[in-house]
mmCIF file of C-alpha atoms and ligand atoms in Angstrom:
data_model
loop_
_atom_site.group_PDB
_atom_site.id
_atom_site.type_symbol
_atom_site.label_atom_id
_atom_site.label_comp_id
_atom_site.label_asym_id
_atom_site.label_seq_id
_atom_site.Cartn_x
_atom_site.Cartn_y
_atom_site.Cartn_z
ATOM 1 C CA MET A 1 94.265 -18.359 -9.954
ATOM 2 C CA LYS A 2 92.664 -20.209 -13.082
ATOM 3 C CA ILE A 3 90.102 -22.381 -11.775
ATOM 4 C CA ALA A 4 87.657 -24.224 -13.698
ATOM 5 C CA ILE A 5 84.080 -25.539 -12.328
ATOM 6 C CA MET A 6 82.658 -28.855 -13.703
ATOM 7 C CA GLY A 7 79.654 -31.165 -12.825
ATOM 8 C CA SER A 8 80.037 -34.893 -13.047
ATOM 9 C CA GLY A 9 77.770 -37.796 -12.301
ATOM 10 C CA GLY A 10 73.784 -37.234 -11.630
ATOM 11 C CA ASP A 11 73.124 -33.682 -11.861
ATOM 12 C CA ALA A 12 70.769 -32.118 -8.513
ATOM 13 C CA PRO A 13 69.155 -28.981 -7.559
ATOM 14 C CA GLY A 14 71.558 -25.979 -6.642
ATOM 15 C CA MET A 15 74.257 -26.688 -9.006
ATOM 16 C CA ASN A 16 73.206 -23.260 -10.996
ATOM 17 C CA PRO A 17 73.392 -21.130 -7.450
ATOM 18 C CA ALA A 18 76.699 -22.829 -6.812
ATOM 19 C CA ILE A 19 78.080 -22.049 -10.525
ATOM 20 C CA LYS A 20 76.871 -18.398 -10.225
ATOM 21 C CA ARG A 21 78.433 -17.685 -7.060
ATOM 22 C CA PHE A 22 81.846 -19.442 -8.093
ATOM 23 C CA VAL A 23 81.972 -17.160 -10.799
ATOM 24 C CA GLU A 24 81.247 -13.955 -9.014
ATOM 25 C CA PHE A 25 83.311 -14.954 -5.927
ATOM 26 C CA CYS A 26 86.364 -15.710 -8.191
ATOM 27 C CA LEU A 27 85.998 -12.427 -10.259
ATOM 28 C CA GLU A 28 85.529 -10.392 -6.708
ATOM 29 C CA VAL A 29 88.785 -12.068 -5.457
ATOM 30 C CA GLY A 30 90.723 -11.487 -8.294
ATOM 31 C CA ASP A 31 90.650 -15.489 -9.664
ATOM 32 C CA GLU A 32 89.930 -16.242 -13.460
ATOM 33 C CA PRO A 33 86.800 -18.518 -13.532
ATOM 34 C CA TYR A 34 86.454 -21.330 -16.343
ATOM 35 C CA PHE A 35 83.645 -23.398 -17.266
ATOM 36 C CA ILE A 36 84.279 -27.062 -18.050
ATOM 37 C CA TYR A 37 80.844 -28.009 -20.210
ATOM 38 C CA GLY A 38 79.451 -31.790 -20.128
ATOM 39 C CA GLY A 39 81.783 -33.198 -17.155
ATOM 40 C CA LEU A 40 84.509 -35.269 -17.715
ATOM 41 C CA GLU A 41 83.275 -35.946 -21.276
ATOM 42 C CA GLY A 42 83.682 -32.120 -22.217
ATOM 43 C CA LEU A 43 87.131 -32.244 -20.394
ATOM 44 C CA ILE A 44 88.148 -35.106 -22.651
ATOM 45 C CA ASP A 45 86.694 -33.360 -25.844
ATOM 46 C CA GLY A 46 88.262 -29.916 -24.706
ATOM 47 C CA LYS A 47 84.899 -28.023 -23.837
ATOM 48 C CA ILE A 48 86.575 -25.577 -21.705
ATOM 49 C CA GLN A 49 85.842 -21.600 -21.804
ATOM 50 C CA LYS A 50 86.594 -18.672 -19.680
ATOM 51 C CA ALA A 51 83.500 -17.806 -17.526
ATOM 52 C CA SER A 52 81.831 -14.278 -17.116
ATOM 53 C CA TYR A 53 79.395 -12.231 -15.160
ATOM 54 C CA GLU A 54 76.930 -12.625 -18.295
ATOM 55 C CA ASP A 55 77.192 -16.319 -18.349
ATOM 56 C CA VAL A 56 75.754 -16.744 -15.089
ATOM 57 C CA ALA A 57 72.732 -14.011 -15.301
ATOM 58 C CA GLY A 58 69.215 -15.440 -14.899
ATOM 59 C CA ILE A 59 70.440 -18.825 -13.859
ATOM 60 C CA ILE A 60 70.015 -19.000 -9.811
ATOM 61 C CA HIS A 61 66.623 -20.257 -9.898
ATOM 62 C CA ARG A 62 66.852 -22.956 -12.569
ATOM 63 C CA GLY A 63 67.620 -26.590 -11.734
ATOM 64 C CA GLY A 64 69.867 -28.699 -13.633
ATOM 65 C CA ALA A 65 73.116 -27.057 -14.573
ATOM 66 C CA ILE A 66 74.088 -24.827 -17.158
ATOM 67 C CA ILE A 67 77.633 -26.302 -17.776
ATOM 68 C CA GLY A 68 76.105 -30.056 -18.079
ATOM 69 C CA SER A 69 77.092 -33.193 -16.391
ATOM 70 C CA SER A 70 78.046 -36.570 -17.744
ATOM 71 C CA ARG A 71 79.226 -39.981 -16.703
ATOM 72 C CA SER A 72 82.502 -40.918 -18.650
ATOM 73 C CA LYS A 73 83.384 -44.245 -19.709
ATOM 74 C CA ARG A 74 86.305 -42.707 -21.513
ATOM 75 C CA TRP A 75 87.488 -41.706 -18.450
ATOM 76 C CA TYR A 76 88.888 -45.060 -17.302
ATOM 77 C CA GLU A 77 91.228 -45.103 -20.497
ATOM 78 C CA LYS A 78 94.690 -43.217 -19.420
ATOM 79 C CA ARG A 79 95.047 -41.811 -23.427
ATOM 80 C CA TYR A 80 91.677 -39.851 -22.744
ATOM 81 C CA ARG A 81 92.882 -38.483 -19.412
ATOM 82 C CA ASP A 82 96.108 -37.317 -20.979
ATOM 83 C CA GLN A 83 94.078 -35.683 -23.869
ATOM 84 C CA ALA A 84 92.045 -34.002 -20.912
ATOM 85 C CA TYR A 85 95.144 -32.550 -19.051
ATOM 86 C CA GLU A 86 96.412 -31.236 -22.966
ATOM 87 C CA ASN A 87 93.099 -29.344 -22.888
ATOM 88 C CA LEU A 88 93.509 -27.705 -19.428
ATOM 89 C CA GLN A 89 97.029 -27.035 -20.251
ATOM 90 C CA LYS A 90 95.606 -24.788 -23.297
ATOM 91 C CA SER A 91 94.214 -22.644 -20.859
ATOM 92 C CA ASP A 92 96.653 -22.744 -17.989
ATOM 93 C CA ILE A 93 94.059 -24.202 -15.470
ATOM 94 C CA GLU A 94 95.138 -25.058 -12.178
ATOM 95 C CA ALA A 95 92.713 -26.345 -9.961
ATOM 96 C CA ILE A 96 89.281 -27.804 -10.917
ATOM 97 C CA VAL A 97 86.174 -27.400 -8.564
ATOM 98 C CA VAL A 98 83.684 -30.415 -9.149
ATOM 99 C CA LEU A 99 80.364 -30.837 -8.412
ATOM 100 C CA GLY A 100 79.550 -34.498 -8.084
ATOM 101 C CA GLY A 101 79.562 -37.413 -5.954
ATOM 102 C CA ASP A 102 82.629 -39.788 -4.364
ATOM 103 C CA GLY A 103 82.664 -41.417 -8.020
ATOM 104 C CA SER A 104 83.676 -38.076 -9.452
ATOM 105 C CA PHE A 105 85.889 -37.109 -6.642
ATOM 106 C CA ARG A 106 87.816 -40.753 -7.309
ATOM 107 C CA ALA A 107 87.868 -39.724 -11.064
ATOM 108 C CA LEU A 108 89.696 -36.410 -10.230
ATOM 109 C CA ASP A 109 92.118 -37.895 -7.626
ATOM 110 C CA VAL A 110 93.442 -40.294 -10.305
ATOM 111 C CA PHE A 111 93.958 -37.199 -12.654
ATOM 112 C CA LYS A 112 95.527 -35.740 -9.934
ATOM 113 C CA SER A 113 98.130 -38.224 -9.521
ATOM 114 C CA GLU A 114 98.865 -38.631 -13.292
ATOM 115 C CA HIS A 115 98.943 -34.982 -13.930
ATOM 116 C CA ASN A 116 99.036 -32.963 -10.630
ATOM 117 C CA VAL A 117 96.063 -31.189 -11.171
ATOM 118 C CA ASN A 118 94.390 -30.127 -7.953
ATOM 119 C CA PHE A 119 90.607 -30.180 -7.148
ATOM 120 C CA ILE A 120 88.117 -29.640 -4.478
ATOM 121 C CA GLY A 121 84.804 -31.518 -4.362
ATOM 122 C CA ILE A 122 81.776 -30.103 -3.608
ATOM 123 C CA PRO A 123 79.198 -32.881 -2.709
ATOM 124 C CA THR A 124 76.301 -32.904 -5.157
ATOM 125 C CA THR A 125 73.876 -35.479 -5.364
ATOM 126 C CA ILE A 126 70.126 -36.070 -4.363
ATOM 127 C CA ASP A 127 71.219 -39.433 -2.589
ATOM 128 C CA ASN A 128 73.072 -37.954 0.613
ATOM 129 C CA ASP A 129 75.512 -40.456 0.513
ATOM 130 C CA ILE A 130 78.629 -38.508 0.949
ATOM 131 C CA TYR A 131 80.830 -39.112 4.073
ATOM 132 C CA GLY A 132 81.415 -36.110 6.163
ATOM 133 C CA THR A 133 78.786 -33.419 5.234
ATOM 134 C CA SER A 134 75.197 -33.621 6.834
ATOM 135 C CA LEU A 135 73.815 -32.662 3.702
ATOM 136 C CA CYS A 136 74.800 -32.645 -0.182
ATOM 137 C CA LEU A 137 73.590 -30.330 -2.580
ATOM 138 C CA GLY A 138 70.164 -30.938 -3.982
ATOM 139 C CA VAL A 139 68.881 -33.237 -1.182
ATOM 140 C CA ASP A 140 66.753 -30.485 0.406
ATOM 141 C CA THR A 141 65.092 -29.714 -3.284
ATOM 142 C CA ALA A 142 64.820 -33.409 -3.618
ATOM 143 C CA LEU A 143 63.091 -33.995 -0.275
ATOM 144 C CA ASN A 144 60.656 -31.292 -1.275
ATOM 145 C CA THR A 145 59.615 -32.551 -4.333
ATOM 146 C CA ILE A 146 59.432 -36.190 -3.027
ATOM 147 C CA ARG A 147 56.916 -34.645 -0.223
ATOM 148 C CA ASP A 148 54.964 -32.919 -2.659
ATOM 149 C CA ALA A 149 54.651 -36.194 -4.583
ATOM 150 C CA ILE A 150 53.494 -38.036 -1.675
ATOM 151 C CA ASP A 151 50.966 -35.348 -0.155
ATOM 152 C CA ARG A 152 49.335 -35.469 -3.972
ATOM 153 C CA ILE A 153 49.329 -39.432 -3.819
ATOM 154 C CA ARG A 154 47.723 -39.127 0.038
ATOM 155 C CA ASP A 155 45.014 -37.149 -1.525
ATOM 156 C CA THR A 156 44.271 -40.053 -3.902
ATOM 157 C CA ALA A 157 45.067 -42.939 -1.577
ATOM 158 C CA SER A 158 42.378 -41.718 0.846
ATOM 159 C CA THR A 159 39.943 -41.144 -1.476
ATOM 160 C CA PHE A 160 40.003 -44.235 -3.119
ATOM 161 C CA SER A 161 41.337 -46.389 -0.013
ATOM 162 C CA ARG A 162 44.177 -47.805 -1.381
ATOM 163 C CA ALA A 163 47.698 -48.742 -0.576
ATOM 164 C CA PHE A 164 50.381 -46.792 -2.474
ATOM 165 C CA VAL A 165 53.781 -47.983 -2.580
ATOM 166 C CA ILE A 166 56.214 -45.030 -3.382
ATOM 167 C CA GLU A 167 59.829 -45.650 -4.717
ATOM 168 C CA THR A 168 62.468 -43.159 -4.073
ATOM 169 C CA MET A 169 65.624 -42.713 -5.895
ATOM 170 C CA GLY A 170 68.872 -42.629 -3.617
ATOM 171 C CA ARG A 171 71.257 -45.723 -4.851
ATOM 172 C CA GLU A 172 72.261 -47.805 -1.824
ATOM 173 C CA CYS A 173 71.222 -44.908 0.582
ATOM 174 C CA GLY A 174 67.931 -44.848 2.157
ATOM 175 C CA TYR A 175 67.937 -40.709 3.524
ATOM 176 C CA LEU A 176 65.408 -39.933 0.937
ATOM 177 C CA ALA A 177 62.763 -42.580 1.729
ATOM 178 C CA ALA A 178 63.571 -42.102 5.580
ATOM 179 C CA VAL A 179 63.280 -38.442 5.640
ATOM 180 C CA SER A 180 60.188 -38.416 3.277
ATOM 181 C CA ALA A 181 58.530 -41.089 5.036
ATOM 182 C CA LEU A 182 58.882 -39.388 8.230
ATOM 183 C CA VAL A 183 57.851 -35.829 7.161
ATOM 184 C CA SER A 184 54.806 -37.527 5.068
ATOM 185 C CA GLY A 185 53.577 -39.477 7.917
ATOM 186 C CA ALA A 186 53.719 -42.742 6.306
ATOM 187 C CA GLU A 187 53.073 -46.008 7.427
ATOM 188 C CA VAL A 188 55.727 -48.335 6.252
ATOM 189 C CA CYS A 189 59.345 -47.309 5.268
ATOM 190 C CA VAL A 190 61.896 -49.969 3.573
ATOM 191 C CA ILE A 191 65.403 -48.959 3.573
ATOM 192 C CA PRO A 192 68.674 -50.500 3.206
ATOM 193 C CA GLU A 193 70.014 -49.414 6.453
ATOM 194 C CA VAL A 194 66.957 -51.247 8.439
ATOM 195 C CA GLU A 195 65.983 -54.407 8.824
ATOM 196 C CA PHE A 196 62.251 -54.438 7.761
ATOM 197 C CA ASP A 197 60.244 -56.448 10.090
ATOM 198 C CA LYS A 198 57.523 -57.746 8.059
ATOM 199 C CA GLU A 199 55.559 -59.920 10.348
ATOM 200 C CA THR A 200 55.449 -57.345 12.936
ATOM 201 C CA ALA A 201 54.612 -54.757 10.278
ATOM 202 C CA THR A 202 51.816 -57.258 9.206
ATOM 203 C CA LYS A 203 50.243 -57.945 12.507
ATOM 204 C CA MET A 204 50.020 -53.867 13.469
ATOM 205 C CA LEU A 205 48.641 -52.959 9.906
ATOM 206 C CA GLN A 206 46.139 -55.683 10.173
ATOM 207 C CA ALA A 207 44.942 -54.577 13.746
ATOM 208 C CA GLU A 208 44.837 -50.642 12.210
ATOM 209 C CA LEU A 209 42.724 -52.001 9.323
ATOM 210 C CA ALA A 210 40.575 -53.986 11.502
ATOM 211 C CA LYS A 211 40.355 -50.659 13.544
ATOM 212 C CA GLY A 212 39.109 -48.702 10.161
ATOM 213 C CA ARG A 213 42.301 -47.718 8.690
ATOM 214 C CA SER A 214 41.323 -47.319 5.031
ATOM 215 C CA TYR A 215 44.502 -46.414 3.032
ATOM 216 C CA LEU A 216 48.301 -46.954 3.735
ATOM 217 C CA LEU A 217 51.545 -45.520 2.320
ATOM 218 C CA ALA A 218 54.524 -47.355 2.204
ATOM 219 C CA ILE A 219 57.854 -45.609 1.058
ATOM 220 C CA VAL A 220 60.604 -47.822 -0.490
ATOM 221 C CA ALA A 221 64.152 -46.888 -0.920
ATOM 222 C CA GLU A 222 65.194 -47.885 -4.752
ATOM 223 C CA GLY A 223 68.570 -49.436 -3.236
ATOM 224 C CA THR A 224 66.123 -52.398 -1.295
ATOM 225 C CA LYS A 225 64.916 -53.429 -4.929
ATOM 226 C CA ARG A 226 61.947 -54.577 -2.984
ATOM 227 C CA THR A 227 59.261 -52.188 -4.466
ATOM 228 C CA ALA A 228 57.209 -55.216 -6.487
ATOM 229 C CA GLU A 229 57.478 -57.353 -2.930
ATOM 230 C CA ILE A 230 55.948 -54.838 -0.807
ATOM 231 C CA ALA A 231 53.540 -54.130 -3.482
ATOM 232 C CA LYS A 232 52.438 -57.729 -3.242
ATOM 233 C CA TRP A 233 52.301 -57.830 0.317
ATOM 234 C CA CYS A 234 50.154 -55.116 0.429
ATOM 235 C CA GLU A 235 47.906 -56.620 -2.052
ATOM 236 C CA GLU A 236 47.995 -60.337 -0.901
ATOM 237 C CA THR A 237 48.764 -60.268 2.674
ATOM 238 C CA LEU A 238 47.427 -56.815 3.745
ATOM 239 C CA GLY A 239 44.366 -57.369 1.144
ATOM 240 C CA MET A 240 44.428 -53.748 0.034
ATOM 241 C CA GLU A 241 44.039 -52.386 -3.417
ATOM 242 C CA THR A 242 47.596 -51.433 -4.545
ATOM 243 C CA ARG A 243 49.277 -49.200 -6.694
ATOM 244 C CA VAL A 244 53.026 -48.500 -7.268
ATOM 245 C CA THR A 245 54.436 -44.960 -7.832
ATOM 246 C CA VAL A 246 58.325 -44.906 -8.997
ATOM 247 C CA LEU A 247 58.993 -41.034 -8.388
ATOM 248 C CA GLY A 248 61.902 -41.640 -10.586
ATOM 249 C CA HIS A 249 63.970 -38.623 -12.367
ATOM 250 C CA ILE A 250 61.427 -35.823 -11.244
ATOM 251 C CA GLN A 251 63.232 -35.902 -7.692
ATOM 252 C CA ARG A 252 66.424 -34.573 -9.748
ATOM 253 C CA GLY A 253 64.639 -31.344 -11.191
ATOM 254 C CA GLY A 254 63.329 -28.477 -10.356
ATOM 255 C CA ASN A 255 64.007 -25.221 -8.935
ATOM 256 C CA PRO A 256 66.240 -25.126 -6.383
ATOM 257 C CA SER A 257 64.951 -24.593 -2.906
ATOM 258 C CA VAL A 258 66.104 -21.440 -0.443
ATOM 259 C CA LYS A 259 68.111 -24.034 1.637
ATOM 260 C CA ASP A 260 70.061 -25.384 -1.825
ATOM 261 C CA ARG A 261 70.639 -21.975 -3.274
ATOM 262 C CA LEU A 262 72.012 -21.073 0.116
ATOM 263 C CA LEU A 263 74.429 -24.142 -0.083
ATOM 264 C CA GLY A 264 75.259 -23.575 -3.287
ATOM 265 C CA PHE A 265 76.927 -20.359 -2.373
ATOM 266 C CA GLY A 266 78.680 -21.576 0.785
ATOM 267 C CA PHE A 267 79.944 -24.538 -1.016
ATOM 268 C CA ALA A 268 81.216 -22.471 -3.857
ATOM 269 C CA VAL A 269 82.991 -20.039 -1.716
ATOM 270 C CA GLU A 270 84.559 -22.461 0.688
ATOM 271 C CA ALA A 271 86.080 -24.383 -2.415
ATOM 272 C CA ILE A 272 87.688 -21.352 -3.543
ATOM 273 C CA GLU A 273 89.066 -20.341 -0.100
ATOM 274 C CA ALA A 274 90.122 -23.649 0.125
ATOM 275 C CA LEU A 275 92.411 -23.268 -3.091
ATOM 276 C CA HIS A 276 93.550 -19.720 -1.582
ATOM 277 C CA ARG A 277 94.806 -21.612 1.496
ATOM 278 C CA GLY A 278 96.925 -23.780 -0.621
ATOM 279 C CA GLU A 279 94.416 -26.875 -0.037
ATOM 280 C CA GLU A 280 94.663 -29.894 -2.487
ATOM 281 C CA ARG A 281 92.398 -32.949 -3.253
ATOM 282 C CA ARG A 282 89.860 -31.999 -0.461
ATOM 283 C CA VAL A 283 85.893 -32.060 -0.080
ATOM 284 C CA VAL A 284 83.754 -29.035 1.083
ATOM 285 C CA VAL A 285 81.319 -30.276 3.655
ATOM 286 C CA TYR A 286 78.434 -28.741 5.478
ATOM 287 C CA ASN A 287 77.704 -29.452 9.092
ATOM 288 C CA ASN A 288 76.311 -27.353 12.102
ATOM 289 C CA ASP A 289 75.571 -24.409 9.558
ATOM 290 C CA THR A 290 79.350 -24.150 8.950
ATOM 291 C CA PHE A 291 81.580 -25.305 5.747
ATOM 292 C CA SER A 292 84.813 -26.402 5.721
ATOM 293 C CA THR A 293 86.867 -29.299 4.113
ATOM 294 C CA LEU A 294 87.761 -32.751 4.456
ATOM 295 C CA ALA A 295 90.494 -34.721 2.850
ATOM 296 C CA PHE A 296 89.661 -36.631 -0.233
ATOM 297 C CA ASP A 297 90.719 -40.081 1.509
ATOM 298 C CA GLU A 298 88.531 -39.252 4.407
ATOM 299 C CA VAL A 299 85.287 -38.639 2.531
ATOM 300 C CA VAL A 300 86.110 -41.477 0.047
ATOM 301 C CA GLY A 301 87.108 -43.788 2.515
ATOM 302 C CA LYS A 302 84.131 -43.857 5.008
ATOM 303 C CA ARG A 303 80.484 -44.915 4.526
ATOM 304 C CA TYR A 304 77.879 -42.165 5.095
ATOM 305 C CA GLN A 305 75.266 -43.501 7.856
ATOM 306 C CA ILE A 306 72.009 -41.855 8.247
ATOM 307 C CA PRO A 307 71.751 -40.115 11.611
ATOM 308 C CA GLN A 308 70.608 -42.412 14.245
ATOM 309 C CA GLU A 309 67.883 -39.614 15.477
ATOM 310 C CA ILE A 310 66.280 -40.157 12.053
ATOM 311 C CA LEU A 311 66.449 -44.004 12.312
ATOM 312 C CA SER A 312 65.284 -44.346 15.520
ATOM 313 C CA MET A 313 61.836 -42.016 14.553
ATOM 314 C CA LEU A 314 61.122 -44.653 11.933
ATOM 315 C CA ASN A 315 59.021 -46.455 14.255
ATOM 316 C CA PHE A 316 55.841 -45.712 12.160
ATOM 317 C CA LEU A 317 52.901 -47.423 13.714
ATOM 318 C CA ASP A 318 53.504 -46.200 17.479
HETATM 319 O O1 LIG B 28 72.900 -40.473 -8.045
HETATM 320 C C1 LIG B 28 71.701 -40.118 -8.319
HETATM 321 C C2 LIG B 28 70.804 -40.886 -9.074
HETATM 322 O O2 LIG B 28 69.898 -39.969 -9.413
HETATM 323 C C3 LIG B 28 70.654 -42.122 -8.174
HETATM 324 O O3 LIG B 28 69.367 -41.441 -6.989
HETATM 325 C C4 LIG B 28 69.953 -43.046 -9.148
HETATM 326 O O4 LIG B 28 69.880 -44.283 -8.805
HETATM 327 C C5 LIG B 28 70.647 -42.335 -10.388
HETATM 328 O O5 LIG B 28 71.237 -41.401 -10.305
HETATM 329 C C6 LIG B 28 70.133 -42.766 -11.793
HETATM 330 O O6 LIG B 28 70.955 -42.456 -12.779
HETATM 331 P P1 LIG B 28 70.472 -42.019 -14.097
HETATM 332 O O7 LIG B 28 70.331 -40.664 -13.974
HETATM 333 O O8 LIG B 28 71.671 -42.577 -15.037
HETATM 334 O O9 LIG B 28 69.559 -42.976 -14.318
#
């Protein structure tokens, strides 16, 4: 089978290990691997090339993706999707493995309905906001990057007796903020999924400050859009000198962690095996140390929920 792999949307650490394993496994089982460079934009522009072992040598440790990625406005127009189909036909590619989020899976589903090009999705985003999988590719590395940043910020916060408000990525999902706050011992965590009880937090923190607390870490998920408000609250209500750190795109980069390398391998192999089983329009998921697939409609039709055991631990000041 001729199978192409592509990235789409925000990149995440672990894409390169997945791409490497994709090529190796295809060649091991007699498939022909192809790269689509530059995501949907590259597909429209015909940036498609046969892949070899040499292409994936020396990439296992690198963040980002050697095949690139993009968000494409042109994809919304049918004429560009038709052009993409013509490009694929030139190489007789039968299926696409897409490393992306649910927007990317939707983009390929439109393509499937118009041109019958099958696809398998690999959930790839640091946001961990895809239904049906306990982890998306890239989340573990991003969490380690955030932990490292917060540890460093704690050093200066404690030395200087300041409050730090640290904003994490994640779009509408508070997973990165919630897990980071827990493992970093932050005092405050504000995420879209949970109502932040400012009044109670004020009382508890004022009591702690009166007892001698000298610094404070507050983790705020970008999706809440409350970073500035929380900083003002620390400064004005709690009376602490406050600084804000928006972690930004450093969360997306860096060498993939051990977990993300292993996830990349597993996701890639399961995607190819799913194609061999004749599966269509499915997404690889990872739960309880096992890879399997779910129907596209189920994955995009339901909303990811942060596990209750994580949410119930967000009771910081106990
Ligand atoms: O979806 C991944 C992500 O990094 C989000 O966490 C963030 O909101 C967004 O992408 C940033 O997008 P861009 O890289 O286009 O600024």
